[in-house]
Structure formats: structure tokens, C-alpha cells
mmCIF file of C-alpha atoms in Angstrom:
data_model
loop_
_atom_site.group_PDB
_atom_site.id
_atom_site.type_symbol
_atom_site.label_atom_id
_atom_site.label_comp_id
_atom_site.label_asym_id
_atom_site.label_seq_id
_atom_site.Cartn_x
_atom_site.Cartn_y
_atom_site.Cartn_z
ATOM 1 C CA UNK A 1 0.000 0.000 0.000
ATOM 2 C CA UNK A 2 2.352 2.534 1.017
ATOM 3 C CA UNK A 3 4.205 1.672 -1.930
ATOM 4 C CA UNK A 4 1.624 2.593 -4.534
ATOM 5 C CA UNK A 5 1.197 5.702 -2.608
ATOM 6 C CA UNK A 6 4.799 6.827 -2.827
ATOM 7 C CA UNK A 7 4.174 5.949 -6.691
ATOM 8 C CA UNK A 8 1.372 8.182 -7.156
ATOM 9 C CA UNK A 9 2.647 10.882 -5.198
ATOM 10 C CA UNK A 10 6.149 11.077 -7.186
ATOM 11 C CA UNK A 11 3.956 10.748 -10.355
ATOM 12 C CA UNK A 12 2.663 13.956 -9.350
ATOM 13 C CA UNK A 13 5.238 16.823 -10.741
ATOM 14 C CA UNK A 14 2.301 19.602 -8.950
ATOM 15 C CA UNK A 15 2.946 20.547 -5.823
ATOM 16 C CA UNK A 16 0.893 18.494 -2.736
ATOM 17 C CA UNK A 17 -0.049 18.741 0.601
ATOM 18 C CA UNK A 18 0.801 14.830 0.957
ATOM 19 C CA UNK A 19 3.827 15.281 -1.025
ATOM 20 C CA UNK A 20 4.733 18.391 0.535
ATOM 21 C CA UNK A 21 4.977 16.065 4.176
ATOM 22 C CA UNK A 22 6.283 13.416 3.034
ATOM 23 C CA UNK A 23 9.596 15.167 1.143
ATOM 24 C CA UNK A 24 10.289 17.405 4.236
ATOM 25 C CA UNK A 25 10.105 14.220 6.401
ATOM 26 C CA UNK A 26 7.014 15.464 8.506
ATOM 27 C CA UNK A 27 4.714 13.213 11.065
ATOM 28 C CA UNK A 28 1.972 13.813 9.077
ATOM 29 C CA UNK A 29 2.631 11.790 6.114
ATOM 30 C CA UNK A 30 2.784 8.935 8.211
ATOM 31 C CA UNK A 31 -0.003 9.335 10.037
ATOM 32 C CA UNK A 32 -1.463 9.648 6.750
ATOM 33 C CA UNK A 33 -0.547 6.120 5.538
ATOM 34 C CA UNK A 34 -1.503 4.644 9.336
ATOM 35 C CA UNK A 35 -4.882 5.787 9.073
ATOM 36 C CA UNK A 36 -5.248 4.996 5.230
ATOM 37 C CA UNK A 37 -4.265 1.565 6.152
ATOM 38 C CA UNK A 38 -6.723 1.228 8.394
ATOM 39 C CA UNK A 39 -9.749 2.096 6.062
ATOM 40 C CA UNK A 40 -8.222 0.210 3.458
ATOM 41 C CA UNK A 41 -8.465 -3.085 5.200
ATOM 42 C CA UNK A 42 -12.478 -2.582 5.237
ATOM 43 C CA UNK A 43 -13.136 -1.337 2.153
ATOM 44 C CA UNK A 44 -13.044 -2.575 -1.869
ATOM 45 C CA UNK A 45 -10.023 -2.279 -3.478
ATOM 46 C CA UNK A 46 -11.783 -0.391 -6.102
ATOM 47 C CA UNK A 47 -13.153 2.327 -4.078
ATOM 48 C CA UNK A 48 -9.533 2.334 -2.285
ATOM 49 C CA UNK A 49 -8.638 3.463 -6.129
ATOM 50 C CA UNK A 50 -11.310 5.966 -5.961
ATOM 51 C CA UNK A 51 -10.158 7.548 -2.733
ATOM 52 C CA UNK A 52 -6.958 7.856 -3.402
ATOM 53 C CA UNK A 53 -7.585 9.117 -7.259
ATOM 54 C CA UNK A 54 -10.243 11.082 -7.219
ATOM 55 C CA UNK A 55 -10.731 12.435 -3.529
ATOM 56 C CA UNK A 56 -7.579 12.884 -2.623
ATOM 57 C CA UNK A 57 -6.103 13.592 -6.345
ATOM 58 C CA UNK A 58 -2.771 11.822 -6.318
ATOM 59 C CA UNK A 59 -1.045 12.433 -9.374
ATOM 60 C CA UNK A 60 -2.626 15.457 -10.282
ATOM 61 C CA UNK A 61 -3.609 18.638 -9.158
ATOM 62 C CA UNK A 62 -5.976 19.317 -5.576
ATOM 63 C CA UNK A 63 -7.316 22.687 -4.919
ATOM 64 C CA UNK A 64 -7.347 23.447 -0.923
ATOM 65 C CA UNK A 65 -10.837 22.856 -0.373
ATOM 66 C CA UNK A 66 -10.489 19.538 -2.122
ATOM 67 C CA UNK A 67 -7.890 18.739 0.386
ATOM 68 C CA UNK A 68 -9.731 19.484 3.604
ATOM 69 C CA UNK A 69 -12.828 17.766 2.310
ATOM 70 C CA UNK A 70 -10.590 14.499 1.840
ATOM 71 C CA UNK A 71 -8.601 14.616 4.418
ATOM 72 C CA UNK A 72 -11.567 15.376 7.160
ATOM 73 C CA UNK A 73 -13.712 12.712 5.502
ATOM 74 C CA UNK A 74 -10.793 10.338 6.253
ATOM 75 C CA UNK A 75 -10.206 10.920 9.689
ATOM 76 C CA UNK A 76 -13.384 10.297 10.433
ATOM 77 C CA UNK A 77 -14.223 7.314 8.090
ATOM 78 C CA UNK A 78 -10.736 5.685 9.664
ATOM 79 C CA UNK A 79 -12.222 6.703 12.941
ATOM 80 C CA UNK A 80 -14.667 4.840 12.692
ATOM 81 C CA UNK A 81 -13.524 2.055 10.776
ATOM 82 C CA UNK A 82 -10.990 1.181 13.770
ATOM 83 C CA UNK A 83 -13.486 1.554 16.299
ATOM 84 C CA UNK A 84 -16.718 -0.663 14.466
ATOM 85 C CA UNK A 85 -14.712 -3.013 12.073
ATOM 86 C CA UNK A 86 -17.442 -5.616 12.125
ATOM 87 C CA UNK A 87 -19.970 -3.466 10.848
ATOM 88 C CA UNK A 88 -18.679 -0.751 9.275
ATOM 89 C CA UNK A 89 -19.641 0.172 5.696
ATOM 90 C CA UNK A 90 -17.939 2.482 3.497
ATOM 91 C CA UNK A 91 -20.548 4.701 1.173
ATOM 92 C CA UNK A 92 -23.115 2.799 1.855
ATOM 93 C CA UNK A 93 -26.112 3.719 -1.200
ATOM 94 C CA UNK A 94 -29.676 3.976 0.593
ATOM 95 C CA UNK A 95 -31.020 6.342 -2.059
ATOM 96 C CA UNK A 96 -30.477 5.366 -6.082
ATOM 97 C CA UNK A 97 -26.933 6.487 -6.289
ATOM 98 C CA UNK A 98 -26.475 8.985 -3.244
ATOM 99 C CA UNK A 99 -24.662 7.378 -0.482
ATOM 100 C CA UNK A 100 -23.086 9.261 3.255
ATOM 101 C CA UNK A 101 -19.561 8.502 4.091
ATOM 102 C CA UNK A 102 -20.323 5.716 5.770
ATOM 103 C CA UNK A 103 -22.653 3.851 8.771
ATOM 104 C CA UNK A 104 -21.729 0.914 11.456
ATOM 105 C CA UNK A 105 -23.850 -0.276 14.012
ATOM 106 C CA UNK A 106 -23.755 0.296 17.603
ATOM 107 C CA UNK A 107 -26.409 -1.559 20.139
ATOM 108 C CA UNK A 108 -28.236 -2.100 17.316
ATOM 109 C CA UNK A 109 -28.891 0.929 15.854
ATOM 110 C CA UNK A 110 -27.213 2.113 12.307
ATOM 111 C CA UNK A 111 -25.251 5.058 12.518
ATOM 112 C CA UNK A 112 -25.089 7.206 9.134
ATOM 113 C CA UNK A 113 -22.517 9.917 8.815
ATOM 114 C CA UNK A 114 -22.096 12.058 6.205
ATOM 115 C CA UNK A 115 -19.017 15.091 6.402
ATOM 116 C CA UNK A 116 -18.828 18.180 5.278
ATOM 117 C CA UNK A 117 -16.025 20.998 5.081
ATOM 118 C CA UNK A 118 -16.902 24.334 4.441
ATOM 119 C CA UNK A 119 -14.514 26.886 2.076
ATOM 120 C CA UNK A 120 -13.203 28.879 5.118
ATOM 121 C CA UNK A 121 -10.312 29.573 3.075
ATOM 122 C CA UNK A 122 -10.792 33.569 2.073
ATOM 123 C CA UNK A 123 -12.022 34.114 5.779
ATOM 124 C CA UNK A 124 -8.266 32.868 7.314
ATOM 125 C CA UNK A 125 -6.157 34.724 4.784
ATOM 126 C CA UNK A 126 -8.408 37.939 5.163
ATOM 127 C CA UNK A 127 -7.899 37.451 8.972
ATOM 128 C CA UNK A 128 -4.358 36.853 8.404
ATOM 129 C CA UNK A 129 -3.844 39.677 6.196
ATOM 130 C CA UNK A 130 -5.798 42.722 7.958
ATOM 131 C CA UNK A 131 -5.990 41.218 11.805
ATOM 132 C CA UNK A 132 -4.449 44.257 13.360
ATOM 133 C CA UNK A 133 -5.608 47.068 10.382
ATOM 134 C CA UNK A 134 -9.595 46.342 10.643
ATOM 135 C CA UNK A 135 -12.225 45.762 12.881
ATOM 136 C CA UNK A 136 -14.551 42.627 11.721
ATOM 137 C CA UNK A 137 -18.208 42.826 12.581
ATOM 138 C CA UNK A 138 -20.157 39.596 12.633
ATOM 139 C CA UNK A 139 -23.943 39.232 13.865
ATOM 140 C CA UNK A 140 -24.669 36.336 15.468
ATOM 141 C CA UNK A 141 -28.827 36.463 14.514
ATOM 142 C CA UNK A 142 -30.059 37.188 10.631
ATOM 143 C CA UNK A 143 -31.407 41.375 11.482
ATOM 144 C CA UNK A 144 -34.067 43.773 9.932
ATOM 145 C CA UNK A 145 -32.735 46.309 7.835
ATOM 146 C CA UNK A 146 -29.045 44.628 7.470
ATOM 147 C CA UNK A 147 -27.654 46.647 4.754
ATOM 148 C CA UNK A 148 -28.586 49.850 6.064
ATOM 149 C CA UNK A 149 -26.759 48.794 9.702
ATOM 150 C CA UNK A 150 -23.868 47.367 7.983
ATOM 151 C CA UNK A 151 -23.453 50.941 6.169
ATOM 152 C CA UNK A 152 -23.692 52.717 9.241
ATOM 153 C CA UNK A 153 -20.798 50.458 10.836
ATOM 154 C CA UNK A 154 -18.776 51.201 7.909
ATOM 155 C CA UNK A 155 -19.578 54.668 7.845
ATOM 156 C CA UNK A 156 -18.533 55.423 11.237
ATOM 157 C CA UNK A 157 -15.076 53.357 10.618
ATOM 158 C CA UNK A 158 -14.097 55.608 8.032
ATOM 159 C CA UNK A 159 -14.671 58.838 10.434
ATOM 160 C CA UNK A 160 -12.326 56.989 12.718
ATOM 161 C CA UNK A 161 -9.624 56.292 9.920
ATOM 162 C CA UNK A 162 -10.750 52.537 10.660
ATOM 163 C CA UNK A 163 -11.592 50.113 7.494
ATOM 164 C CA UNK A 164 -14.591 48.093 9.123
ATOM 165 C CA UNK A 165 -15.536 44.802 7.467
ATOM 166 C CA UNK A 166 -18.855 42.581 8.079
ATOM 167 C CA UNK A 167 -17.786 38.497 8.267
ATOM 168 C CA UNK A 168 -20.532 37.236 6.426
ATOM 169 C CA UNK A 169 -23.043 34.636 8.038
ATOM 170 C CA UNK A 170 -22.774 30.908 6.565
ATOM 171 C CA UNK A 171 -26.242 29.458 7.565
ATOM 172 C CA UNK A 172 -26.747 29.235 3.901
ATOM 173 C CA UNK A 173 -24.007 27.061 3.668
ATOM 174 C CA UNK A 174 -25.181 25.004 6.466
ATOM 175 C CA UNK A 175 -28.617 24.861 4.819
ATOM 176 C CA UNK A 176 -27.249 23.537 1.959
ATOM 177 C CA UNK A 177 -25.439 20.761 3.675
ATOM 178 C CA UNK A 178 -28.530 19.368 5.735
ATOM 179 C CA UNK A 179 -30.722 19.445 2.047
ATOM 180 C CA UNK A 180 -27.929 17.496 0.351
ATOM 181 C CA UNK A 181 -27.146 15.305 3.639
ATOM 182 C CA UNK A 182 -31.250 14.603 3.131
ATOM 183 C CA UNK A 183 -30.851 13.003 -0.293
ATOM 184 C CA UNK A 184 -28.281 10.675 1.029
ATOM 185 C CA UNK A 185 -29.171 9.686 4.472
ATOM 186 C CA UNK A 186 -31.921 6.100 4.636
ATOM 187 C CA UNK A 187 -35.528 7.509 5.696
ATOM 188 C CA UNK A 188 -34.950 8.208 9.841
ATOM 189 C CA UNK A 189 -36.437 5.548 11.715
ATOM 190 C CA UNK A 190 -36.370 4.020 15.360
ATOM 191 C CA UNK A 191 -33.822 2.026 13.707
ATOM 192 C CA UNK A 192 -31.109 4.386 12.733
ATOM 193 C CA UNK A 193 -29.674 7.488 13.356
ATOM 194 C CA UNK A 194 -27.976 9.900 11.433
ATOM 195 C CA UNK A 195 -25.705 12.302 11.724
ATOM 196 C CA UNK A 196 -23.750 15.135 9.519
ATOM 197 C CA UNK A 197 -20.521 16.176 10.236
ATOM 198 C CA UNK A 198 -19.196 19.989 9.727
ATOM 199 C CA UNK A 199 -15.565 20.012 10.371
ATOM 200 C CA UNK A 200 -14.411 23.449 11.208
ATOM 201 C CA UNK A 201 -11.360 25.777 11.798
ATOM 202 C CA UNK A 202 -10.630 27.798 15.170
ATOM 203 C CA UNK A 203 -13.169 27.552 18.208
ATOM 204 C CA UNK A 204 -14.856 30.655 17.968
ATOM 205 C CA UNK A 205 -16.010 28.689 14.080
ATOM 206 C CA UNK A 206 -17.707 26.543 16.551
ATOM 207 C CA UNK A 207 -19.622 28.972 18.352
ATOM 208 C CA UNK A 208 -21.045 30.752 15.052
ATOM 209 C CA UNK A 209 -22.167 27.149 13.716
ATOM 210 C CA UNK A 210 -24.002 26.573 17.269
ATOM 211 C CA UNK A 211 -25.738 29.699 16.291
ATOM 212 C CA UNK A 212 -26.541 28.386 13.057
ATOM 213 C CA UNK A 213 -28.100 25.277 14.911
ATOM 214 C CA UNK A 214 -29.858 27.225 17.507
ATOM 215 C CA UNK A 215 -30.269 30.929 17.001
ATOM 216 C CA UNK A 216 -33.492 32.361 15.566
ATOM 217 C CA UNK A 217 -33.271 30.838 12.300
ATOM 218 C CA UNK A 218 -31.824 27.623 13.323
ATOM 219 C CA UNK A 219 -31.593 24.308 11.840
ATOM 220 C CA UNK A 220 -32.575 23.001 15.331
ATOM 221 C CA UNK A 221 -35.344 26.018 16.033
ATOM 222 C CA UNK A 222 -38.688 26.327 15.923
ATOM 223 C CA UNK A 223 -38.509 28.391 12.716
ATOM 224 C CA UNK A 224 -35.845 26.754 10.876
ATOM 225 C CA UNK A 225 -34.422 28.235 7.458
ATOM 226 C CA UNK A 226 -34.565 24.491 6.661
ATOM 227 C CA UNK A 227 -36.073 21.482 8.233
ATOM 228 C CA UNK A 228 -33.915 18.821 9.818
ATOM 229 C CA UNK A 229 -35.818 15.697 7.693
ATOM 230 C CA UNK A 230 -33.712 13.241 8.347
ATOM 231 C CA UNK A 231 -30.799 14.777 9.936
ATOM 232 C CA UNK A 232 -30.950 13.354 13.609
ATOM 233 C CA UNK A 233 -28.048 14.754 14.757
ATOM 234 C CA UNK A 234 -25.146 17.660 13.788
ATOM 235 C CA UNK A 235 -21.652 17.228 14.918
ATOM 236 C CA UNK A 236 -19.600 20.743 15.031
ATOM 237 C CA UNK A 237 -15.688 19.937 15.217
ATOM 238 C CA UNK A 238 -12.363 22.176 14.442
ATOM 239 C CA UNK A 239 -11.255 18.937 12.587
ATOM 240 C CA UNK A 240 -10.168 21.411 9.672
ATOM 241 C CA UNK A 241 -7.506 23.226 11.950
ATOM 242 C CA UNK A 242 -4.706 20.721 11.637
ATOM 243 C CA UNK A 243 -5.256 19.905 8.288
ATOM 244 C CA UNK A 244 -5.487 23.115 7.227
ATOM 245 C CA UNK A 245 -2.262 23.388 9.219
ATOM 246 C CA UNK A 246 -0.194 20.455 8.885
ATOM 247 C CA UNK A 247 3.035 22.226 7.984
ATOM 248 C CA UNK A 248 3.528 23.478 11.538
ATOM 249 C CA UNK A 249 5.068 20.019 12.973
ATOM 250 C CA UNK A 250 3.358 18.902 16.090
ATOM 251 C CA UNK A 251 3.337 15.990 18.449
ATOM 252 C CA UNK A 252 -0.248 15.133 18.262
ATOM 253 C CA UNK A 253 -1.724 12.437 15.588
ATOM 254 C CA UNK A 254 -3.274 15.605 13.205
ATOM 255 C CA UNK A 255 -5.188 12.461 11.534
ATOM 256 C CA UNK A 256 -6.739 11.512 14.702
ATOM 257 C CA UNK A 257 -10.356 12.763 15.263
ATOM 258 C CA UNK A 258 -9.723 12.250 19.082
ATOM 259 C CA UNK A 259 -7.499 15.544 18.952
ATOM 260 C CA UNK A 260 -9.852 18.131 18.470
ATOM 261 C CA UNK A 261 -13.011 19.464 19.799
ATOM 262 C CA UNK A 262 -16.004 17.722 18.590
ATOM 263 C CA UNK A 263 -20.141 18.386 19.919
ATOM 264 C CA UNK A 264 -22.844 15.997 18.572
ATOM 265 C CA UNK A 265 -25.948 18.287 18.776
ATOM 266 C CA UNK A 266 -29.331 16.401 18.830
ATOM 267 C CA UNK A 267 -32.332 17.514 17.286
ATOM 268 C CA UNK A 268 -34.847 18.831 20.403
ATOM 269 C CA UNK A 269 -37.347 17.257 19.034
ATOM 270 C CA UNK A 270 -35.936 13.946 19.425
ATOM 271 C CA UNK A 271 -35.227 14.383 22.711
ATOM 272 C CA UNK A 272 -38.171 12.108 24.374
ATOM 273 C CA UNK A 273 -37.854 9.713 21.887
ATOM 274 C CA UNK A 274 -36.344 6.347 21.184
ATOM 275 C CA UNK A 275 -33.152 8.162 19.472
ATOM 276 C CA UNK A 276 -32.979 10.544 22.392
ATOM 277 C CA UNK A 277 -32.577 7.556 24.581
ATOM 278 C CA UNK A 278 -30.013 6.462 22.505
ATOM 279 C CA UNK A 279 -27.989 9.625 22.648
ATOM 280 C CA UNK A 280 -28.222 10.193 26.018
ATOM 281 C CA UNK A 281 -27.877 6.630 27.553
ATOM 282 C CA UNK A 282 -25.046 5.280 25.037
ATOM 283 C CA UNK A 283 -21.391 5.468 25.871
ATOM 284 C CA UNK A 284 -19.447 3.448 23.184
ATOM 285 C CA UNK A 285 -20.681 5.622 20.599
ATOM 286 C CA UNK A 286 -19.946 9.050 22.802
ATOM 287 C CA UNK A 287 -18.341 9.740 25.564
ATOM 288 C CA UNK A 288 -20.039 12.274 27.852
ATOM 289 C CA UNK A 289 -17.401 15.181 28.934
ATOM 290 C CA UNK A 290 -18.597 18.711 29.743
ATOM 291 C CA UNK A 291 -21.667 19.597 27.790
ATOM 292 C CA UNK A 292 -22.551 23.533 26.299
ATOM 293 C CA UNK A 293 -26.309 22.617 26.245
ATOM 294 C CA UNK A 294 -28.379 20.194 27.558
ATOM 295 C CA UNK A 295 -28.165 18.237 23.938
ATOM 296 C CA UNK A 296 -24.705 18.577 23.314
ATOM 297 C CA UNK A 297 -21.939 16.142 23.954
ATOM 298 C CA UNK A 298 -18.819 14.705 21.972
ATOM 299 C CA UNK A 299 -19.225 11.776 19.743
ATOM 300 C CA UNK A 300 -15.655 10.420 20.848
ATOM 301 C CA UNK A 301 -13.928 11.102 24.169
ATOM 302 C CA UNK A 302 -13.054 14.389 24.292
ATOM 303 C CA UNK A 303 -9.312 15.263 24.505
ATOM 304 C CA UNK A 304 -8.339 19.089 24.873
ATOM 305 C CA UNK A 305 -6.737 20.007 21.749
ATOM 306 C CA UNK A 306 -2.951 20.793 21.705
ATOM 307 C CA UNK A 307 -2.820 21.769 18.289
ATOM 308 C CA UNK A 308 -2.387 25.773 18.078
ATOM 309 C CA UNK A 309 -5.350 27.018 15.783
ATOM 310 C CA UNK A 310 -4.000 30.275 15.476
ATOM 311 C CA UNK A 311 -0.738 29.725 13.664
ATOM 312 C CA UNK A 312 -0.398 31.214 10.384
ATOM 313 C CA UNK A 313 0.370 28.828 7.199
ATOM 314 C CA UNK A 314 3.830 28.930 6.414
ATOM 315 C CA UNK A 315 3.216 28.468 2.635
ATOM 316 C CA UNK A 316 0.294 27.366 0.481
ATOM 317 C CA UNK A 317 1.327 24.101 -0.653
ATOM 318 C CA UNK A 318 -1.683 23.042 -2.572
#
């Protein structure tokens, strides 16, 4: 295996975040081929082609948000494939062609994941770039007369000599994600329970996607911008943060979900139900730390994350 993956890589004359690692001699190639190993020992070889081809582009060009979508989806798919080998599936098709990432079973339930990884990209570099030269106004609900506010902030910067900037909200994004997790995720029944992933950046990502969940318009609220359907569950985690920022060499697995923060939210109105009882009562599928909310808890024993989420990249290597 690791020899067809050295292939592919020095086939590659474009610069790449895996070949990038593995020429400068860092950790993180090799945790790359430990958890690759892993998943491919419970998956067909074929779709071991596929992931390696077309997901995570060896041999030919990867933009960065190709990258982070990859290399999130495997950390969790290896995950999970360590931790349920007897029942774990890899894109597993429940509706004509759409499939999640994958499902296992746990007490008899079937747990369907499906992972996402927003383009967060322009937001770090802009951060990067004007940190100390702007102020960055976010708002944390969706307001009445927006543009109007947002001119006034900007208005008042410019009497100050101070360039002010609004962060744009994603709920959109996260809209999206639960309508297209919908389409691939079986019909939710007593019998299974699913749950999409968002893998983030920094910590305060975390606490504007728990808005997104809960605030006014929330996926979770009583007036949603979308309905949950199917979508039993939303895990938030900063999962993106060392992938994102691999270069900076660190002691910690980057590869290894159980290094970063990660909340499984529930849907409220699950809460009395069978699914509820699942959430709340089972332990090998989470492992209850400190919770924000009554709903939330981690999906896997939560470890404090060493890895710095503030460093800057030290080059673009993608």
C-alpha cells in the first residue's frame, strides 16, 4: 500500500499537501498512511482506487478545499472504521446512487454519517492579512434592515480612519449541507440514526455554527431556514484546523479525530424519543465530557486540543 502511494505521489510533478509532508520528512505523512491503512483493510479495493484518485487527487492537481474535504472525511471514516470493524460500511447507497460517508452499528442501531467541510479559506487569509488594520463585525442572529446597519458600521469606521468589514453569516451554507445530507441519508427511523458532520477551523467557528443550529433561524429552532428531515443529529468539530495546518510540525496524531473538539448536537425534538434515549444513555458511541447545552456532547472522548489554531500557514502548498 504505502508503496503505490509513494508511486502516485512522485507521479505527481504539482505541488501536494501529501507530497509536501512526506519530502520534508514530517509526522503527518505517516499518520497519513496509518490511518489509510486502516480504512483500506475494510473497504473494496476499487473504491480504495477511488479515494486515493479522485478524492484525494494523487497524481494530479488538488485545490485546498479539495484537500480538507478528503482529508476530514478520512479521519473520520478511519475513525470509525478502527473503532466498528465488524460493521462498518464504506458509502453505503440507501437512495439510487447517493450514499453518506459511511454507517456501522452500535447496540443495534445504524449510525449514518455524512461530512462536510466548508470553504473557510478567504475568511483565514483575510484574517491573516488585515488582523491588526480592521475591525470585523459579525452578527450572530439574521437582522431587519441589514444593509442599512452594515453601512452605518462602515460609515462610522471611516470617520475613525478605521476600514470596518462585516464576516458574512454561513447558515446558507449550512442549509445547503442538511438538504444534500437529506438526499443521502436512509428515511430516519427508530432504527437508525444519522448524523452530519461539519468540520471546522478555530473555536470561535464553533460557536457561530451553534448559532446556526440554535439561534433564531436555526436548523434546530422552531422556525428553521430548513427542516432537519432526516438529519438526527449535527456534529460541530475544528477537525479542519490541523489539516489546514499540517506544515507546523506537532506531536499530536493531526489524523486523529480524538485531537480536536467535537459536539454531537441532537435535534430537540428527538429528545423524548427512542433516538434521544439512545444519545443520552449510550457510551461506546460518545463519551459524555462537559456539555454547552443540555443536547450537546462529543461523539468520541473528548481530549483538549494541543494543536495551536492560530498559527499562520507557512506556505500554500496546494
Amino acid at each position: 500500500m504505502n508503496d503505490s502511494v509513494s508511486e502516485l505521489i512522485k507521479a505527481n510533478n504539482i505541488q501536494h499537501p501529501l507530497k509536501f509532508a512526506k519530502e520534508y520528512g514530517l509526522s503527518y505523512y505517516d499518520q497519513f498512511i496509518q490511518i489509510l491503512g486502516v480504512l483500506h483493510e475494510v473497504i473494496p479495493e476499487k473504491k480504495y482506487d477511488d479515494l486515493l484518485k479522485n478524492k484525494f487527487h494523487l497524481g494530479k492537481r488538488i485545490t485546498l478545499v479539495q484537500y480538507l474535504q478528503a482529508a476530514c472525511e478520512l479521519s473520520i471514516t478511519g475513525f470509525l472504521a478502527n473503532r466498528y470493524k465488524d460493521t462498518f460500511k464504506y458509502e453505503p447507497v440507501y437512495n439510487g446512487k447517493k450514499n453518506p460517508e459511511c454507517s456501522f452499528i452500535c447496540d443495534e442501531m445504524e449510525i449514518c454519517v455524512e461530512v462536510k467541510t466548508p470553504d473557510l479559506s478567504k475568511r483565514i487569509e483575510d484574517d491573516l492579512a488585515h488582523s491588526s488594520q480592521q475591525i470585523t463585525v459579525y452578527f450572530a442572529e439574521r437582522i431587519e434592515n441589514h444593509d442599512k446597519i452594515v453601512d452605518t458600521f462602515k460609515h462610522l469606521g471611516e470617520e475613525v480612519g478605521i476600514p470596518i468589514k462585516e464576516k458574512r453569516r454561513l447558515d446558507n451554507k449550512l442549509s445547503d449541507y442538511v438538504n444534500n445530507a437529506n438526499e443521502k441519508f436512509p428515511l430516519s427511523t427508530d432504527k437508525n440514526f444519522n448524523i452530519l458532520v461539519v468540520c471546522l477551523d478555530i473555536i470561535s467557528d464553533l460557536d457561530e455554527w451553534y448559532s446556526y443550529l440554535f439561534g433564531d433561524t436555526g436548523i434546530f429552532s422552531s422556525a428553521p431556514l430548513v427542516a432537519p428531515g432526516n438529519v438526527d443529529a449535527i456534529m460541530l468539530t475544528n477537525l479542519m484546523c490541523g489539516h489546514y495546518r499540517f506544515e507546523a510540525e506537532n506531536p499530536d496524531n493531526l489524523w486523529d479525530l480524538q485531537n480536536y473538539w467535537n459536539f454531537l448536537f441532537l435535534n430537540p425534538l428527538l429528545e423524548n424519543s427512542k433516538k434521544g434515549e439512545f444519545y443520552h444513555c449510550n457510551r461506546k458511541l460518545t463519551g459524555r465530557v462537559s456539555q454547552r447545552n443540555t443536547i450537546a456532547k462529543p461523539l468520541t472522548p473528548l481530549i483538549r486540543m494541543k494543536i495551536s489554531c492560530t498559527l499562520p500557514k507557512l506556505q500554500n502548498p496546494v
